[in-house]
Short mmCIF file of C-alpha atoms and ligand atoms in Angstrom, two decimals:
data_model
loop_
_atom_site.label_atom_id
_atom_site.label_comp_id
_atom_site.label_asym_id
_atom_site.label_seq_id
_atom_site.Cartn_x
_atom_site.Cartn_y
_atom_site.Cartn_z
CA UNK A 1 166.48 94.59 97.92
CA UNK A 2 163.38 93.18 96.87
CA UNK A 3 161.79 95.07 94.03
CA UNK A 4 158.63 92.87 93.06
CA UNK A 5 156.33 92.79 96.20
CA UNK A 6 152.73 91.79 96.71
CA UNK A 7 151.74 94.23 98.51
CA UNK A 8 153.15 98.46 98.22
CA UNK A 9 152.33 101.00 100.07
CA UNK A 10 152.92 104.70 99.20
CA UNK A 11 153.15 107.19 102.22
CA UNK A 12 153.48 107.03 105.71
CA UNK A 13 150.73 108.83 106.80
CA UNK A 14 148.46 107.53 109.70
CA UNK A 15 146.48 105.83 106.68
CA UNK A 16 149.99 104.25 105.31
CA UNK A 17 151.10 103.05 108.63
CA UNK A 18 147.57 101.03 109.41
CA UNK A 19 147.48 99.47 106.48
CA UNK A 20 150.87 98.48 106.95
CA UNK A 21 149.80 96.93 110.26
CA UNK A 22 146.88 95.16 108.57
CA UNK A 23 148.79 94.04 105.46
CA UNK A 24 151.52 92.72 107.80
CA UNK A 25 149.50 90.90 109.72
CA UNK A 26 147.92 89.10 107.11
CA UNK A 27 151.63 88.26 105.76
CA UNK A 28 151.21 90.50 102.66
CA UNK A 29 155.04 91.55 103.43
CA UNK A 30 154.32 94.85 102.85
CA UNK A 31 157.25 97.57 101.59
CA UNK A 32 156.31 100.84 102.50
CA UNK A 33 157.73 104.25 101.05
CA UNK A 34 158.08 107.09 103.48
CA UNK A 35 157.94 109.68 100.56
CA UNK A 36 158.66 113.59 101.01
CA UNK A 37 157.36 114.08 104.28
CA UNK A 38 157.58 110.73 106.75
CA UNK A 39 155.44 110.99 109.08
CA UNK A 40 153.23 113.30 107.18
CA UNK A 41 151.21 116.15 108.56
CA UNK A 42 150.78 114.84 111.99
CA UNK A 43 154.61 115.54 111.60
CA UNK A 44 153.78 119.05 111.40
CA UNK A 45 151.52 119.36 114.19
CA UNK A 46 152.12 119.80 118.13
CA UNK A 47 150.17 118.06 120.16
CA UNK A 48 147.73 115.63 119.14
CA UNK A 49 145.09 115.35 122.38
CA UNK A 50 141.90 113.49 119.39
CA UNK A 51 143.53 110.58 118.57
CA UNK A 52 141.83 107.98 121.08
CA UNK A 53 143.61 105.82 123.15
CA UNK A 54 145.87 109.07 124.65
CA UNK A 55 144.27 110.69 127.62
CA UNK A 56 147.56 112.68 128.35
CA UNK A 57 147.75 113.62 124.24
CA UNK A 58 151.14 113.03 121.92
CA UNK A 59 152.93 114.49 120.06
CA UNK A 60 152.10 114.36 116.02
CA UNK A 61 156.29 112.89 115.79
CA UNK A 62 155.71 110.20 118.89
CA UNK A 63 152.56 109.26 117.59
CA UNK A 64 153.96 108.41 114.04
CA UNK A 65 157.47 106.73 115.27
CA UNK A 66 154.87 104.62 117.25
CA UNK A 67 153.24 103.68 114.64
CA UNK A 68 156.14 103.29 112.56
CA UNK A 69 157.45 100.99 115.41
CA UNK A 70 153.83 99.16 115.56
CA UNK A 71 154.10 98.77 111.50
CA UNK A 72 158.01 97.20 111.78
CA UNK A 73 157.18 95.16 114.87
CA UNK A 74 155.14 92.90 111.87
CA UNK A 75 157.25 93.26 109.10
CA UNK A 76 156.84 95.51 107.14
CA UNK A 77 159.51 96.53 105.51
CA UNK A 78 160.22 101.41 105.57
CA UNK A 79 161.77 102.29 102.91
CA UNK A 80 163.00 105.95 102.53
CA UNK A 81 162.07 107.43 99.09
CA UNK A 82 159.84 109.03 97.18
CA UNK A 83 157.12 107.41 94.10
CA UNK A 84 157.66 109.75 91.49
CA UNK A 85 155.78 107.80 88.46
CA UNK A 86 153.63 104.89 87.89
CA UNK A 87 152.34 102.70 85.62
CA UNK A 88 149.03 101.33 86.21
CA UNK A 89 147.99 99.85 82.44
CA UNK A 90 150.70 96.85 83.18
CA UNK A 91 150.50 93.39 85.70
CA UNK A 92 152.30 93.73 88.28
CA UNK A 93 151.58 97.30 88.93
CA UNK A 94 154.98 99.30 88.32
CA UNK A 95 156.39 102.00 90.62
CA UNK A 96 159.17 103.76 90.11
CA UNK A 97 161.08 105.45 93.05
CA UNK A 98 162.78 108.64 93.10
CA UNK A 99 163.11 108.79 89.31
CA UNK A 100 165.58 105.89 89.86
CA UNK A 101 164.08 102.02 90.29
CA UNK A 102 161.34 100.61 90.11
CA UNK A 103 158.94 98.24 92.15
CA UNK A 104 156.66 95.52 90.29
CA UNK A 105 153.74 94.80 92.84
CA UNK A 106 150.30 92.58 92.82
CA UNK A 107 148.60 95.33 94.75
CA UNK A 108 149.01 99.36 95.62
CA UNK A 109 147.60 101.07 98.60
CA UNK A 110 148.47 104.68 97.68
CA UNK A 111 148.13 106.86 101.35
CA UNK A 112 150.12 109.70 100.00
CA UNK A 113 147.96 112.45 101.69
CA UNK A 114 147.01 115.89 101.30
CA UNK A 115 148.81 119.34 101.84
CA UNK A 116 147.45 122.42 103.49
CA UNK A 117 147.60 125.18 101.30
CA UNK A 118 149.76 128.53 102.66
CA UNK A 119 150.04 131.94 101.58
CA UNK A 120 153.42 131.29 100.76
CA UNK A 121 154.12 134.30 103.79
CA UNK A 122 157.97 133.85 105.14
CA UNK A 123 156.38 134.30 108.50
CA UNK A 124 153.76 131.26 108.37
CA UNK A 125 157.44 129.08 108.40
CA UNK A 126 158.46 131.42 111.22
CA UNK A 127 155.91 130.66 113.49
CA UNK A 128 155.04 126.95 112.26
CA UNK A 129 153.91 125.26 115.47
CA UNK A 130 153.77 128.62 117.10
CA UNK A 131 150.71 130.36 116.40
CA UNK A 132 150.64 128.98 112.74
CA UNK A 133 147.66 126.06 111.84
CA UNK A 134 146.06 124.90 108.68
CA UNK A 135 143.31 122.40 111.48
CA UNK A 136 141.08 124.39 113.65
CA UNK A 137 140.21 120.74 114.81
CA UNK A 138 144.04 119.37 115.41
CA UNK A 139 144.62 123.18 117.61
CA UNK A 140 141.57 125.13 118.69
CA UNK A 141 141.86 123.89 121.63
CA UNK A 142 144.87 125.43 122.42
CA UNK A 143 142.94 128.79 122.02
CA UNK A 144 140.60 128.93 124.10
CA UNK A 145 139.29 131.85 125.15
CA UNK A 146 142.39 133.49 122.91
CA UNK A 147 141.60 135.66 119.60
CA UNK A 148 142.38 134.08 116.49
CA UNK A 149 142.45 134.54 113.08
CA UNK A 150 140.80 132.79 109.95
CA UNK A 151 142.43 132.99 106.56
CA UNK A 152 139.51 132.21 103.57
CA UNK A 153 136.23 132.45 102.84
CA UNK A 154 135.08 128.74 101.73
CA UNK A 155 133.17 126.07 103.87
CA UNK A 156 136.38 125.19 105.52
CA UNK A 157 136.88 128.76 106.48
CA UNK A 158 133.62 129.45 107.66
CA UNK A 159 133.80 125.53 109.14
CA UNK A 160 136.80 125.92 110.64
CA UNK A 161 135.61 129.41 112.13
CA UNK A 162 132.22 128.13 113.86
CA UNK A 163 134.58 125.43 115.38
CA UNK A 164 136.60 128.13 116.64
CA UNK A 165 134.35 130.56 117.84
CA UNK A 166 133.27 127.58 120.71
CA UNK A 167 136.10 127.85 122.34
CA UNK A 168 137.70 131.11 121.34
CA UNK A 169 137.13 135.01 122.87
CA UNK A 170 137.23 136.09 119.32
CA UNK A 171 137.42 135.14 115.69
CA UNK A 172 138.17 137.20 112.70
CA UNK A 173 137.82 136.07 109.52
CA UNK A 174 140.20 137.24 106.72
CA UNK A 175 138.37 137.09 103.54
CA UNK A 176 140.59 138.95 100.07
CA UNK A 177 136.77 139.40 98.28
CA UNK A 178 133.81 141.57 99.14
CA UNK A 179 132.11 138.14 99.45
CA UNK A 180 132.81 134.57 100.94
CA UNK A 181 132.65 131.38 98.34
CA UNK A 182 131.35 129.33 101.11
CA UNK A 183 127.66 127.93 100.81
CA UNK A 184 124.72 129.60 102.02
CA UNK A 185 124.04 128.01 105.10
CA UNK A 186 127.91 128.46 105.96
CA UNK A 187 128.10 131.88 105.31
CA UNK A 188 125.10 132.35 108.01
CA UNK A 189 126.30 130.41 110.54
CA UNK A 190 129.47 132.73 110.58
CA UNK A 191 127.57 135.70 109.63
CA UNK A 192 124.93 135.46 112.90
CA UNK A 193 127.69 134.39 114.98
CA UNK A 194 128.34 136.81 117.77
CA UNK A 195 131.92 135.95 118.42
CA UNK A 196 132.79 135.82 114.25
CA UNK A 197 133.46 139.40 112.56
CA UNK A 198 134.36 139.24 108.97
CA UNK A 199 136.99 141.65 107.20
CA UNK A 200 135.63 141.37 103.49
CA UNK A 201 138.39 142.89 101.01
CA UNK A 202 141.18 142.08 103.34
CA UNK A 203 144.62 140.34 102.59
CA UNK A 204 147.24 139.38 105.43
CA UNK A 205 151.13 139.80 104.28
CA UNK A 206 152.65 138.88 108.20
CA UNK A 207 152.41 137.80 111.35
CA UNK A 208 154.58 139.75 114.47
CA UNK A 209 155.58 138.68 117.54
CA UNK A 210 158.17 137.91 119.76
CA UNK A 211 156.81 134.58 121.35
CA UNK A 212 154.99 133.50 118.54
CA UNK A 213 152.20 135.04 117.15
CA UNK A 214 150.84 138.12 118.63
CA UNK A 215 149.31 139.69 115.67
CA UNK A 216 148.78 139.91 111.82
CA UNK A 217 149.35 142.53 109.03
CA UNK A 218 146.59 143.13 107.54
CA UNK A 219 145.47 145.31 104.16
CA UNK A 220 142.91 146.50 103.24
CA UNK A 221 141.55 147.36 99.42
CA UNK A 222 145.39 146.09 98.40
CA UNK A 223 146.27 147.51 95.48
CA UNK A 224 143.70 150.44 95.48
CA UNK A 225 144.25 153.74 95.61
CA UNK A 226 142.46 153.76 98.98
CA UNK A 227 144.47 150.98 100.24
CA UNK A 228 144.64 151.47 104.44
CA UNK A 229 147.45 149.10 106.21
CA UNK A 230 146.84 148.27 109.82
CA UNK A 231 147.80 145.77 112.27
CA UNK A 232 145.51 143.26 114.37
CA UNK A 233 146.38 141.71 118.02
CA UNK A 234 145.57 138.00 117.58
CA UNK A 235 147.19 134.76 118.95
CA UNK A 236 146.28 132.46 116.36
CA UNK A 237 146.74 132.23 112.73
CA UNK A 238 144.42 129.65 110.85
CA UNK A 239 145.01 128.78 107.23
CA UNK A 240 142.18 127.34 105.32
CA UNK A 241 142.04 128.14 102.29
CA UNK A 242 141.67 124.74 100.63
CA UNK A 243 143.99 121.71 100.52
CA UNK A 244 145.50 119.65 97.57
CA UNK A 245 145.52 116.00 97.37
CA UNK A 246 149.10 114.71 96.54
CA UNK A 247 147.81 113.19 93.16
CA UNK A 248 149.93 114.51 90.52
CA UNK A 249 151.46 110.77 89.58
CA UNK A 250 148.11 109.49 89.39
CA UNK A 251 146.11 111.29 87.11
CA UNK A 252 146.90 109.65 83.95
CA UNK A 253 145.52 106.12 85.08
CA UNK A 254 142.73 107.11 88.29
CA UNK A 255 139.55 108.72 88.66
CA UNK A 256 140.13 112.03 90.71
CA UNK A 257 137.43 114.41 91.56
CA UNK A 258 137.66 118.74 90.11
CA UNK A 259 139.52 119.22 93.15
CA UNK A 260 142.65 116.08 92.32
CA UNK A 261 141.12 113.54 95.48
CA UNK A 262 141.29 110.15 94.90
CA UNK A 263 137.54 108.89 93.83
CA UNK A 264 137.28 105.66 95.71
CA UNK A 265 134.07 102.89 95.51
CA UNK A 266 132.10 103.28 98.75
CA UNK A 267 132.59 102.17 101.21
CA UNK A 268 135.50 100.37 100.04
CA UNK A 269 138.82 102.09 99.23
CA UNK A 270 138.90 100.22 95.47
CA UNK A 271 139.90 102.69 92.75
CA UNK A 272 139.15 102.46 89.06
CA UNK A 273 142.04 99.99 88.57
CA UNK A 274 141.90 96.68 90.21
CA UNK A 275 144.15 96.78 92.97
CA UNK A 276 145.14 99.87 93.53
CA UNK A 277 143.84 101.31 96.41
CA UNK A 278 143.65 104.49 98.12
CA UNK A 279 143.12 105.53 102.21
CA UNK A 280 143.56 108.72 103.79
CA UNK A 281 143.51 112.90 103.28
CA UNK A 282 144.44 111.53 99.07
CA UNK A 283 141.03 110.49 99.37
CA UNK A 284 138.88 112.58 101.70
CA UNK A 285 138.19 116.12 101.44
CA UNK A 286 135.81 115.98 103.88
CA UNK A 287 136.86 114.55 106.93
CA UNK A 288 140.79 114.89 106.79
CA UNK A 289 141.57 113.66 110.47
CA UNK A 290 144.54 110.96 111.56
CA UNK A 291 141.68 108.69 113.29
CA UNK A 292 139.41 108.40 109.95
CA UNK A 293 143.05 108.15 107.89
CA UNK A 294 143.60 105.45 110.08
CA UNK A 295 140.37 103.41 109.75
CA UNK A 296 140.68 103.36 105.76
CA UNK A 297 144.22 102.22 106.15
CA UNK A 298 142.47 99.38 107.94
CA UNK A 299 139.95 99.13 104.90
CA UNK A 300 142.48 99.53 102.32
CA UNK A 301 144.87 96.45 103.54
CA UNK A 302 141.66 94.30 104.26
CA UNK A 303 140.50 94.87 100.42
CA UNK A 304 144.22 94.31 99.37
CA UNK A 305 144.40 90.87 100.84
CA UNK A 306 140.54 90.01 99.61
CA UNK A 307 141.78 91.16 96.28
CA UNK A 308 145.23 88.89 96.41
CA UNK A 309 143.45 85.50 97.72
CA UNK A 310 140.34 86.26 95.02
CA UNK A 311 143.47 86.45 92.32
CA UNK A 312 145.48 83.80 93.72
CA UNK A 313 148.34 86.05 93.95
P1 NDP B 401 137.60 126.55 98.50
O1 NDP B 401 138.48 126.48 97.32
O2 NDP B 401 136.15 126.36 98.35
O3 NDP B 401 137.79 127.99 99.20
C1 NDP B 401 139.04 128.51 99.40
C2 NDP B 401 138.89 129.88 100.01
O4 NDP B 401 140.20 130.38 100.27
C3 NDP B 401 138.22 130.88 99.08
O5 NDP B 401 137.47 131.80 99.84
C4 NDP B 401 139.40 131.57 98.43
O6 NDP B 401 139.15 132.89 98.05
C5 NDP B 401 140.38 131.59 99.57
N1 NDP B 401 141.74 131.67 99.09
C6 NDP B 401 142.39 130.81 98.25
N2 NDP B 401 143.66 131.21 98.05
C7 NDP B 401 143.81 132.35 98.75
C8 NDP B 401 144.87 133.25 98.94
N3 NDP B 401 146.06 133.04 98.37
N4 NDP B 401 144.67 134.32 99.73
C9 NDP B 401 143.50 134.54 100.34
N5 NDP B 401 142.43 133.73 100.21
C10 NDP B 401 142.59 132.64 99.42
O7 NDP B 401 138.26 125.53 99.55
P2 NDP B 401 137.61 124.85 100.83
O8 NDP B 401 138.71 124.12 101.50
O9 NDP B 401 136.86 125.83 101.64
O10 NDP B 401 136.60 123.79 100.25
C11 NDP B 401 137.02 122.77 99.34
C12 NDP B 401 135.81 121.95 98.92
O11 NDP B 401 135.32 121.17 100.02
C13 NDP B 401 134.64 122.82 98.48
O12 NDP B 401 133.98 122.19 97.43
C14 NDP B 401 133.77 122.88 99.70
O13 NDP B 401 132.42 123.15 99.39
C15 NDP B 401 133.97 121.49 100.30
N6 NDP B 401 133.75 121.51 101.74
C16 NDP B 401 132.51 121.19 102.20
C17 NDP B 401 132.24 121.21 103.54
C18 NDP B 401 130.89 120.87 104.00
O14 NDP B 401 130.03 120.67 103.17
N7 NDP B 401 130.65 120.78 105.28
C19 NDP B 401 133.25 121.57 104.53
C20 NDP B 401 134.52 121.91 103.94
C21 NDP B 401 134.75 121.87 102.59
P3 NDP B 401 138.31 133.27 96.72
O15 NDP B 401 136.88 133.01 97.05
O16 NDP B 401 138.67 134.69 96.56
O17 NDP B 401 138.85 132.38 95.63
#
């Protein structure tokens, strides 16, 4: 096996598998690591009908063995494992993999994404793919004219619940605090929105239903001595209360924002250490879609080769 590369990729992420392409195709001989999740969210989703180039839609698991496929077809090298440290203050960059080995390389693309946050509710496994989301954008559709539910009261909530309410009957928003955290002008978009009603003070604790979801437990004042437990009719379930950028091996040698994302020079994808780069949800909390994973996988292999040829590596 070869352990001292040119070019490494972490994750296999939309963003992991176009740079791969990229990086490939400019005979960087890429290795890429699948890490904990191959595939990576898109893994978790149904359908995928936004990803251009499929009028009929895919499926999140076709879409990434494609692009697996599309990634091998050039070279690269998949790898299964996991980085679990790295040291970014030596030349080559060192990587160690599942606690075990580790890989020297000239150049790092990290693409090792972001997770949803979940309650941590038995039932949100239950009905994964079934009623369950953490991306209004990735399932709304699928809800039309339906009545979901919104879990948070941030600018993704209230984002994610405007989106919602165009194509949805009906959209509650779950909020735990008499107030939402969102910003202003998100909190009155969802608050002058017909089709949005907002349960302040509320906490869910499970879903029911027999073919996936057909409704939520809800309470109400939890914990007080008024406390009133009820259930809700709703189709959907919508997590979004916040994500976390899969950053922890980082931190002692990158720039990461309050939140842990990846702070990247715009509009390249260079990080604080020469090359080491980073593409995808790791570093966007604003946009967190396959398509704009993909394009800074595309960015991230074109400034990995600039950087190799300007080094003569
Ligand atoms: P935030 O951390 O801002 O908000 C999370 C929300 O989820 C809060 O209302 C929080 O409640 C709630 N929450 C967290 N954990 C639980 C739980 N266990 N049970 C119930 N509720 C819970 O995350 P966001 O993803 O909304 O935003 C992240 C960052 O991205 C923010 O800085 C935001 O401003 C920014 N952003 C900006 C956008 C824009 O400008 N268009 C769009 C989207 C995000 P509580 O308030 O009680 O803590």
């Amino acid at each position: 096996m070869r352990n001292r590369v040119r070019c490494l990729i972490i994750g296999s992420g939309p963003a992991g598998y176009t740079a791969a392409i990229y990086a490939s195709r400019a005979n960087l001989e890429p290795v890429l690591y699948e890490g904990m999740e191959p595939g990576g969210q898109l893994t978790i989703t149904t359908d995928v009908e936004n990803f251009p180039g499929y009028p009929d839609g895919i499926t999140g698991t076709e879409l990434m063995e494609d692009l697996k496929k599309q990634a091998q077809r050039f070279g690269t090298e998949v790898r299964s494992g996991r980085a679990t440290a790295v040291d970014f203050s030596v030349r080559p960059l060192k990587v160690v993999i599942d606690d075990e080995y580790a890989v020297e390389a000239d150049s790092v693309i990290i693409s090792t994404g972001a997770c949803a946050k979940y309650l941590g509710l038995a039932d949100e496994t239950k009905y994964a793919g079934q009623g369950v989301s953490a991306c209004a954008t990735c399932d709304g559709f699928f809800y039309r004219r339906k009545t979901v539910a919104v879990v948070g009261g941030g600018d993704t909530a209230c984002e994610e619940a405007s989106y919602l309410a165009g194509l949805a009957e009906k959209v509650y928003m779950i909020v735990r605090k008499p107030q939402l955290r969102a910003s202003k002008i998100m909190q009155e978009r969802v608050l002058n929105n017909p089709k949005i009603e907002v349960f302040f003070e509320h906490n869910a604790t499970g879903l029911f239903g027999e073919n996936g979801v057909e409704g939520v437990h809800l309470v109400k004042w939890m914990g007080e001595p008024d406390e009133e437990r009820y259930d809700l009719p709703i189709d959907g379930f919508f997590l979004a209360i916040g994500h976390t950028p899969n950053t922890g091996i980082f931190k002692d040698f990158l720039n990461l924002d309050q939140v842990g994302y990846i702070i990247t020079e715009h509009p390249t994808t260079k990080t604080n250490v020469e090359g080491v780069f980073a593409c995808g949800d790791v570093a966007d909390p604003i946009y967190r879609q396959a398509i704009t994973a993909a394009g800074t996988g595309c960015r991230a292999a074109v400034d990995a080769e600039r950087y190799l040829m300007e080094k003569g590596l």
